[in-house]
Amino acid sequence: MGYADVAASFMSRFMGLMFRKELQRGLILKLPKTRSRRGAAIHMFFMRMPLDIVFADSNMKVVDTVSIGPWKTYTPKSAAQYVIELEKGTIDASKTQIGDELDFMCENV
């Protein structure tokens, strides 16, 4: 799929991709392992573009996906340790599905 930035701190996860006019790289939000399903919820407040979101557990297995527009919120079907924000259309183009195993490294964490 390409490269993505990593957001591991509270503030970098909170800011995410807010206020950006375009998406040059995806963003991987690395959540604490203790987060519940609700703790992995996302918001699209102050977003200027729709995104595809992939939720993955600590084993990098996809537990949910969603395409979502600005000013919406979403709670995944299962707890997730990684929330991957991508350009809209990426999920369909890559045929990513629940149960898929992802392969990525979070070098900046």
XYZ file of C-alpha atoms in Angstrom:
109
model
C 0.000 0.000 0.000
C 2.840 2.411 0.655
C 4.153 4.454 3.528
C 2.342 5.914 6.502
C 3.241 8.130 9.422
C 2.824 6.834 12.991
C 0.936 8.598 15.770
C 1.774 7.011 19.131
C 1.392 9.870 21.625
C -1.936 11.108 22.965
C -1.645 14.439 21.164
C -0.532 13.018 17.810
C -3.419 10.502 17.919
C -5.886 13.237 18.900
C -4.791 15.520 16.049
C -4.606 12.714 13.505
C -5.227 14.201 10.080
C -7.417 17.112 11.229
C -7.202 20.331 9.227
C -5.178 18.786 6.390
C -6.313 19.698 2.889
C -4.965 16.561 1.247
C -3.607 13.187 2.234
C -0.044 12.551 1.118
C 0.570 9.539 3.378
C -1.602 7.352 5.523
C -1.504 7.562 9.305
C -1.233 4.661 11.750
C -2.583 5.469 15.202
C -0.969 3.083 17.682
C -3.295 2.737 20.667
C -2.461 1.459 24.143
C -3.112 -2.283 24.510
C -5.645 -1.625 27.255
C -8.089 0.157 24.938
C -11.572 -1.302 24.590
C -13.702 -1.279 21.462
C -15.035 2.146 22.451
C -11.499 3.324 23.184
C -10.611 2.656 19.543
C -13.449 4.875 18.254
C -12.564 7.655 15.834
C -13.963 11.080 15.041
C -13.800 12.996 11.805
C -14.286 16.449 13.334
C -12.506 19.215 11.421
C -11.650 16.818 8.589
C -11.740 18.176 5.047
C -11.834 14.844 3.218
C -13.376 11.397 3.567
C -11.110 8.536 4.644
C -10.932 4.769 4.642
C -10.173 3.401 8.106
C -8.759 -0.044 8.889
C -8.860 -1.271 12.491
C -6.359 -3.999 13.422
C -5.698 -5.882 16.662
C -2.333 -6.386 18.353
C -1.593 -9.270 15.948
C -2.187 -6.908 13.003
C -5.337 -8.796 12.034
C -8.091 -6.617 10.535
C -11.046 -6.459 12.923
C -13.101 -3.813 11.081
C -13.044 -1.365 8.172
C -15.079 1.712 7.311
C -15.239 4.488 4.725
C -16.272 7.644 6.528
C -16.818 11.296 5.732
C -16.088 14.501 7.641
C -17.979 15.297 10.865
C -18.855 11.649 11.580
C -17.850 9.295 14.392
C -17.355 5.537 14.298
C -16.811 2.801 16.878
C -15.252 -0.411 15.512
C -16.932 -3.803 15.900
C -13.983 -5.076 17.978
C -11.176 -3.609 20.059
C -8.185 -2.468 18.013
C -4.597 -1.520 18.751
C -3.990 0.034 15.343
C -6.241 2.479 13.526
C -4.996 3.062 9.997
C -6.275 6.156 8.209
C -6.002 5.970 4.427
C -7.160 7.739 1.291
C -10.777 6.945 0.434
C -10.911 4.055 -2.025
C -7.884 2.247 -0.583
C -9.961 -0.490 1.095
C -11.752 -1.356 -2.154
C -8.597 -1.098 -4.258
C -6.640 -3.374 -1.922
C -9.636 -5.677 -1.285
C -8.914 -5.477 2.448
C -11.404 -7.494 4.516
C -12.032 -8.363 8.146
C -9.734 -11.245 9.064
C -6.894 -10.203 6.743
C -3.432 -10.125 8.303
C -1.487 -6.921 7.723
C 2.257 -6.562 7.455
C 3.706 -3.265 8.631
C 6.304 -1.889 11.011
C 5.932 1.049 13.384
C 9.565 2.157 13.432
C 8.854 5.509 15.073
C 7.158 3.970 18.110
